[in-house]
Amino acid sequence: MEARLAAVRAKRGYLLPHHGLMALAFPKLLEGYDAAYTALALDDRVLSHHDREFVWIAILAATDERVATHHIAKLRAAGGTDATLGAAFAAAALAIGAEAFDFAARDWARQLAPFDPRAAYLDALRRIAPAAPIRLVHLAGLAVQVCRARWRPFAWHLEAAYADAVPEEEIAEAISLAMFPGSVPYFVEACAEWRRLILDGTLPASPRFQAWARLSGQGGHDEASAAR
């Protein structure tokens, strides 16, 4: 057990209680978990270390994940400043607050017209941008919407991200970070929503992402078993 944990500590620089329990009771689970976490959070993919940690801060704020303090140090080590931290928390706060705009769009749209909750939300997002590029605000906000399972604001955010030319691969990495602290099922739903928006023509997806969206058989067990 101690040897297994030593390997995890050497890679991450720290241990948490669940590492010890898995090493003791389920070593194969620890091995698979560590491989998944490494690919998700440690291996370089598309985002720079700075941008990845910016998204992490927003996710952790949105999920009340107080144990993951190492992400603060990682953001600072990657060049983040107090202003950067403030922008990450602002992006998280605004994405969480999208629930109010979602409520307005869902339940009061006719009474509020011509006020547009979607436009008001996106306008508020842009006020954060002086402290961080709008690209980062989009990435952090999208990841937070996955954690909160707010699919209308997620769609608003996706459309705005495409309009602002945020690379699709960066969007994919940002929302994948929500899997562990947020929810794997929510990540599944986010991918389904993204795919739906591509298929209905809402998003001008690239050929690669169009191919993903058009691929049949991604409807899970209900589709495979013909259940409705």
Short mmCIF file of N, CA and C in Angstrom, two decimals, residues 25-135:
data_model
loop_
_atom_site.label_atom_id
_atom_site.label_comp_id
_atom_site.label_asym_id
_atom_site.label_seq_id
_atom_site.Cartn_x
_atom_site.Cartn_y
_atom_site.Cartn_z
N ALA A 25 -7.85 -0.96 -0.21
CA ALA A 25 -8.96 -1.85 -0.49
C ALA A 25 -9.12 -2.22 -1.96
N PHE A 26 -8.78 -1.28 -2.87
CA PHE A 26 -9.05 -1.49 -4.29
C PHE A 26 -7.87 -0.99 -5.13
N PRO A 27 -6.73 -1.68 -5.09
CA PRO A 27 -5.55 -1.17 -5.82
C PRO A 27 -5.76 -1.03 -7.31
N LYS A 28 -6.56 -1.89 -7.93
CA LYS A 28 -6.81 -1.75 -9.36
C LYS A 28 -7.64 -0.50 -9.65
N LEU A 29 -8.56 -0.16 -8.74
CA LEU A 29 -9.33 1.07 -8.90
C LEU A 29 -8.41 2.28 -8.77
N LEU A 30 -7.47 2.24 -7.82
CA LEU A 30 -6.52 3.35 -7.69
C LEU A 30 -5.70 3.51 -8.96
N GLU A 31 -5.28 2.40 -9.54
CA GLU A 31 -4.49 2.45 -10.77
C GLU A 31 -5.28 3.11 -11.90
N GLY A 32 -6.55 2.68 -12.07
CA GLY A 32 -7.37 3.26 -13.12
C GLY A 32 -7.72 4.72 -12.85
N TYR A 33 -8.01 5.03 -11.61
CA TYR A 33 -8.34 6.40 -11.22
C TYR A 33 -7.14 7.31 -11.47
N ASP A 34 -5.96 6.85 -11.07
CA ASP A 34 -4.77 7.68 -11.24
C ASP A 34 -4.48 7.91 -12.72
N ALA A 35 -4.68 6.89 -13.54
CA ALA A 35 -4.45 7.06 -14.98
C ALA A 35 -5.43 8.07 -15.57
N ALA A 36 -6.72 7.97 -15.15
CA ALA A 36 -7.72 8.91 -15.66
C ALA A 36 -7.42 10.33 -15.19
N TYR A 37 -7.07 10.49 -13.91
CA TYR A 37 -6.78 11.83 -13.39
C TYR A 37 -5.56 12.43 -14.08
N THR A 38 -4.56 11.60 -14.31
CA THR A 38 -3.34 12.08 -14.98
C THR A 38 -3.68 12.61 -16.37
N ALA A 39 -4.45 11.84 -17.14
CA ALA A 39 -4.82 12.27 -18.49
C ALA A 39 -5.71 13.51 -18.45
N LEU A 40 -6.55 13.61 -17.43
CA LEU A 40 -7.49 14.73 -17.35
C LEU A 40 -6.83 16.01 -16.88
N ALA A 41 -6.04 15.92 -15.81
CA ALA A 41 -5.61 17.12 -15.10
C ALA A 41 -4.12 17.41 -15.14
N LEU A 42 -3.30 16.43 -15.50
CA LEU A 42 -1.85 16.64 -15.44
C LEU A 42 -1.20 16.66 -16.82
N ASP A 43 -1.64 15.78 -17.70
CA ASP A 43 -1.03 15.74 -19.03
C ASP A 43 -1.39 16.99 -19.83
N ASP A 44 -0.45 17.48 -20.60
CA ASP A 44 -0.71 18.62 -21.46
C ASP A 44 -1.60 18.19 -22.63
N ARG A 45 -2.63 18.97 -22.86
CA ARG A 45 -3.50 18.73 -24.00
C ARG A 45 -3.47 19.97 -24.90
N VAL A 46 -4.50 20.79 -24.85
CA VAL A 46 -4.58 21.97 -25.73
C VAL A 46 -4.32 23.25 -24.94
N LEU A 47 -4.93 23.38 -23.79
CA LEU A 47 -4.82 24.60 -23.01
C LEU A 47 -3.43 24.74 -22.39
N SER A 48 -2.96 25.98 -22.28
CA SER A 48 -1.74 26.25 -21.54
C SER A 48 -1.99 25.96 -20.06
N HIS A 49 -0.92 25.83 -19.28
CA HIS A 49 -1.08 25.59 -17.85
C HIS A 49 -1.86 26.73 -17.20
N HIS A 50 -1.56 27.95 -17.59
CA HIS A 50 -2.27 29.12 -17.04
C HIS A 50 -3.76 29.04 -17.33
N ASP A 51 -4.12 28.77 -18.58
CA ASP A 51 -5.53 28.76 -18.96
C ASP A 51 -6.27 27.59 -18.33
N ARG A 52 -5.61 26.46 -18.26
CA ARG A 52 -6.23 25.29 -17.63
C ARG A 52 -6.53 25.57 -16.16
N GLU A 53 -5.58 26.18 -15.46
CA GLU A 53 -5.78 26.44 -14.04
C GLU A 53 -6.83 27.53 -13.82
N PHE A 54 -6.94 28.47 -14.74
CA PHE A 54 -8.01 29.47 -14.67
C PHE A 54 -9.37 28.77 -14.68
N VAL A 55 -9.53 27.82 -15.59
CA VAL A 55 -10.79 27.08 -15.67
C VAL A 55 -11.00 26.25 -14.40
N TRP A 56 -9.93 25.63 -13.91
CA TRP A 56 -10.04 24.84 -12.68
C TRP A 56 -10.55 25.68 -11.51
N ILE A 57 -10.01 26.89 -11.35
CA ILE A 57 -10.44 27.74 -10.24
C ILE A 57 -11.93 28.00 -10.32
N ALA A 58 -12.44 28.30 -11.51
CA ALA A 58 -13.87 28.55 -11.67
C ALA A 58 -14.69 27.31 -11.34
N ILE A 59 -14.24 26.15 -11.81
CA ILE A 59 -14.95 24.89 -11.52
C ILE A 59 -15.01 24.62 -10.03
N LEU A 60 -13.88 24.77 -9.36
CA LEU A 60 -13.81 24.45 -7.94
C LEU A 60 -14.64 25.42 -7.11
N ALA A 61 -14.67 26.68 -7.53
CA ALA A 61 -15.53 27.65 -6.84
C ALA A 61 -17.00 27.28 -7.02
N ALA A 62 -17.35 26.80 -8.21
CA ALA A 62 -18.75 26.47 -8.50
C ALA A 62 -19.21 25.20 -7.81
N THR A 63 -18.26 24.35 -7.40
CA THR A 63 -18.62 23.07 -6.78
C THR A 63 -18.28 23.02 -5.30
N ASP A 64 -17.88 24.17 -4.73
CA ASP A 64 -17.51 24.23 -3.30
C ASP A 64 -16.42 23.20 -2.97
N GLU A 65 -15.47 23.04 -3.87
CA GLU A 65 -14.43 22.01 -3.72
C GLU A 65 -13.25 22.61 -2.95
N ARG A 66 -13.32 22.60 -1.63
CA ARG A 66 -12.33 23.32 -0.83
C ARG A 66 -11.00 22.59 -0.69
N VAL A 67 -10.96 21.28 -0.96
CA VAL A 67 -9.71 20.54 -0.72
C VAL A 67 -8.66 20.78 -1.81
N ALA A 68 -9.07 21.28 -2.97
CA ALA A 68 -8.17 21.35 -4.13
C ALA A 68 -7.38 22.65 -4.14
N THR A 69 -6.78 23.00 -3.02
CA THR A 69 -6.05 24.27 -2.92
C THR A 69 -4.80 24.31 -3.78
N HIS A 70 -4.31 23.16 -4.22
CA HIS A 70 -3.10 23.14 -5.04
C HIS A 70 -3.30 23.87 -6.37
N HIS A 71 -4.55 24.00 -6.80
CA HIS A 71 -4.80 24.70 -8.07
C HIS A 71 -4.51 26.20 -7.96
N ILE A 72 -4.62 26.74 -6.77
CA ILE A 72 -4.26 28.15 -6.57
C ILE A 72 -2.76 28.32 -6.82
N ALA A 73 -1.97 27.46 -6.21
CA ALA A 73 -0.51 27.53 -6.40
C ALA A 73 -0.13 27.27 -7.85
N LYS A 74 -0.84 26.36 -8.49
CA LYS A 74 -0.53 26.05 -9.89
C LYS A 74 -0.85 27.23 -10.81
N LEU A 75 -1.94 27.94 -10.54
CA LEU A 75 -2.25 29.11 -11.35
C LEU A 75 -1.20 30.20 -11.16
N ARG A 76 -0.79 30.42 -9.92
CA ARG A 76 0.23 31.43 -9.66
C ARG A 76 1.56 31.04 -10.30
N ALA A 77 1.89 29.75 -10.23
CA ALA A 77 3.15 29.29 -10.83
C ALA A 77 3.14 29.45 -12.34
N ALA A 78 1.94 29.45 -12.93
CA ALA A 78 1.81 29.59 -14.38
C ALA A 78 1.67 31.04 -14.80
N GLY A 79 1.86 31.98 -13.87
CA GLY A 79 1.82 33.39 -14.21
C GLY A 79 0.56 34.11 -13.80
N GLY A 80 -0.35 33.42 -13.11
CA GLY A 80 -1.57 34.06 -12.66
C GLY A 80 -1.30 35.07 -11.54
N THR A 81 -2.06 36.13 -11.54
CA THR A 81 -1.94 37.19 -10.55
C THR A 81 -3.21 37.25 -9.71
N ASP A 82 -3.24 38.19 -8.75
CA ASP A 82 -4.46 38.39 -7.99
C ASP A 82 -5.60 38.82 -8.91
N ALA A 83 -5.28 39.62 -9.93
CA ALA A 83 -6.30 40.03 -10.90
C ALA A 83 -6.83 38.83 -11.67
N THR A 84 -5.95 37.89 -11.99
CA THR A 84 -6.37 36.68 -12.68
C THR A 84 -7.32 35.87 -11.81
N LEU A 85 -6.95 35.71 -10.54
CA LEU A 85 -7.82 34.99 -9.61
C LEU A 85 -9.18 35.67 -9.50
N GLY A 86 -9.16 36.99 -9.41
CA GLY A 86 -10.42 37.72 -9.34
C GLY A 86 -11.29 37.50 -10.56
N ALA A 87 -10.66 37.46 -11.73
CA ALA A 87 -11.41 37.23 -12.96
C ALA A 87 -11.98 35.82 -13.00
N ALA A 88 -11.22 34.84 -12.51
CA ALA A 88 -11.71 33.46 -12.48
C ALA A 88 -12.92 33.34 -11.56
N PHE A 89 -12.84 33.96 -10.38
CA PHE A 89 -13.98 33.92 -9.46
C PHE A 89 -15.16 34.69 -10.03
N ALA A 90 -14.89 35.79 -10.72
CA ALA A 90 -15.97 36.56 -11.34
C ALA A 90 -16.66 35.74 -12.43
N ALA A 91 -15.86 35.05 -13.24
CA ALA A 91 -16.44 34.20 -14.29
C ALA A 91 -17.31 33.10 -13.67
N ALA A 92 -16.83 32.51 -12.57
CA ALA A 92 -17.61 31.48 -11.89
C ALA A 92 -18.89 32.06 -11.32
N ALA A 93 -18.77 33.21 -10.66
CA ALA A 93 -19.95 33.83 -10.04
C ALA A 93 -21.01 34.18 -11.07
N LEU A 94 -20.57 34.71 -12.19
CA LEU A 94 -21.54 35.10 -13.22
C LEU A 94 -22.19 33.86 -13.84
N ALA A 95 -21.40 32.81 -14.05
CA ALA A 95 -21.97 31.59 -14.61
C ALA A 95 -22.96 30.95 -13.64
N ILE A 96 -22.64 30.98 -12.35
CA ILE A 96 -23.60 30.49 -11.35
C ILE A 96 -24.85 31.36 -11.37
N GLY A 97 -24.64 32.67 -11.44
CA GLY A 97 -25.77 33.60 -11.48
C GLY A 97 -26.61 33.51 -12.73
N ALA A 98 -26.14 32.77 -13.73
CA ALA A 98 -26.94 32.58 -14.95
C ALA A 98 -28.27 31.93 -14.64
N GLU A 99 -28.39 31.29 -13.46
CA GLU A 99 -29.67 30.70 -13.08
C GLU A 99 -30.77 31.76 -13.06
N ALA A 100 -30.42 32.99 -12.69
CA ALA A 100 -31.43 34.06 -12.68
C ALA A 100 -31.87 34.40 -14.10
N PHE A 101 -30.91 34.48 -15.02
CA PHE A 101 -31.25 34.75 -16.42
C PHE A 101 -32.02 33.58 -17.02
N ASP A 102 -31.66 32.37 -16.61
CA ASP A 102 -32.36 31.17 -17.08
C ASP A 102 -33.81 31.20 -16.63
N PHE A 103 -34.01 31.56 -15.37
CA PHE A 103 -35.38 31.71 -14.85
C PHE A 103 -36.16 32.73 -15.67
N ALA A 104 -35.53 33.87 -15.96
CA ALA A 104 -36.21 34.92 -16.72
C ALA A 104 -36.61 34.43 -18.10
N ALA A 105 -35.71 33.69 -18.76
CA ALA A 105 -36.00 33.18 -20.10
C ALA A 105 -37.06 32.09 -20.07
N ARG A 106 -37.05 31.31 -19.02
CA ARG A 106 -37.96 30.17 -18.95
C ARG A 106 -39.38 30.58 -18.53
N ASP A 107 -39.50 31.43 -17.52
CA ASP A 107 -40.80 31.67 -16.90
C ASP A 107 -41.40 33.06 -17.12
N TRP A 108 -40.55 34.03 -17.50
CA TRP A 108 -41.06 35.39 -17.62
C TRP A 108 -40.79 36.01 -18.98
N ALA A 109 -40.45 35.20 -19.96
CA ALA A 109 -40.02 35.74 -21.25
C ALA A 109 -41.05 36.69 -21.85
N ARG A 110 -42.33 36.29 -21.85
CA ARG A 110 -43.36 37.15 -22.48
C ARG A 110 -43.55 38.44 -21.71
N GLN A 111 -43.54 38.34 -20.39
CA GLN A 111 -43.77 39.54 -19.58
C GLN A 111 -42.59 40.51 -19.66
N LEU A 112 -41.37 39.97 -19.85
CA LEU A 112 -40.17 40.80 -19.86
C LEU A 112 -39.89 41.42 -21.22
N ALA A 113 -40.45 40.86 -22.27
CA ALA A 113 -40.16 41.36 -23.63
C ALA A 113 -40.40 42.87 -23.71
N PRO A 114 -39.49 43.56 -24.42
CA PRO A 114 -38.42 43.08 -25.30
C PRO A 114 -37.09 42.80 -24.60
N PHE A 115 -37.05 42.84 -23.27
CA PHE A 115 -35.82 42.48 -22.56
C PHE A 115 -35.43 41.06 -22.92
N ASP A 116 -34.15 40.86 -23.24
CA ASP A 116 -33.64 39.56 -23.68
C ASP A 116 -32.69 39.01 -22.63
N PRO A 117 -33.11 38.01 -21.84
CA PRO A 117 -32.23 37.48 -20.79
C PRO A 117 -30.91 36.95 -21.32
N ARG A 118 -30.96 36.31 -22.48
CA ARG A 118 -29.72 35.78 -23.07
C ARG A 118 -28.73 36.90 -23.36
N ALA A 119 -29.20 37.94 -24.02
CA ALA A 119 -28.32 39.07 -24.35
C ALA A 119 -27.79 39.74 -23.10
N ALA A 120 -28.63 39.83 -22.07
CA ALA A 120 -28.20 40.47 -20.82
C ALA A 120 -27.11 39.64 -20.14
N TYR A 121 -27.26 38.33 -20.17
CA TYR A 121 -26.24 37.46 -19.58
C TYR A 121 -24.91 37.59 -20.31
N LEU A 122 -24.94 37.53 -21.63
CA LEU A 122 -23.71 37.61 -22.40
C LEU A 122 -23.06 38.99 -22.27
N ASP A 123 -23.87 40.02 -22.16
CA ASP A 123 -23.32 41.36 -21.95
C ASP A 123 -22.61 41.44 -20.61
N ALA A 124 -23.20 40.83 -19.59
CA ALA A 124 -22.56 40.82 -18.28
C ALA A 124 -21.23 40.06 -18.30
N LEU A 125 -21.17 38.99 -19.07
CA LEU A 125 -19.92 38.23 -19.19
C LEU A 125 -18.78 39.11 -19.70
N ARG A 126 -19.08 39.94 -20.66
CA ARG A 126 -18.04 40.74 -21.30
C ARG A 126 -17.46 41.80 -20.37
N ARG A 127 -18.16 42.09 -19.29
CA ARG A 127 -17.62 43.06 -18.34
C ARG A 127 -16.45 42.51 -17.55
N ILE A 128 -16.30 41.18 -17.54
CA ILE A 128 -15.17 40.56 -16.86
C ILE A 128 -13.91 40.65 -17.73
N ALA A 129 -14.12 40.72 -19.03
CA ALA A 129 -13.03 40.54 -19.99
C ALA A 129 -11.82 41.46 -19.79
N PRO A 130 -11.94 42.68 -19.29
CA PRO A 130 -10.70 43.45 -19.11
C PRO A 130 -9.67 42.77 -18.20
N ALA A 131 -10.14 41.95 -17.26
CA ALA A 131 -9.21 41.26 -16.35
C ALA A 131 -8.77 39.91 -16.89
N ALA A 132 -9.44 39.41 -17.90
CA ALA A 132 -9.09 38.13 -18.53
C ALA A 132 -9.67 38.13 -19.93
N PRO A 133 -9.01 37.48 -20.89
CA PRO A 133 -9.54 37.43 -22.26
C PRO A 133 -10.94 36.81 -22.28
N ILE A 134 -11.80 37.30 -23.15
CA ILE A 134 -13.16 36.77 -23.22
C ILE A 134 -13.12 35.27 -23.53
N ARG A 135 -12.10 34.83 -24.24
CA ARG A 135 -11.94 33.40 -24.51
C ARG A 135 -11.90 32.61 -23.20
#
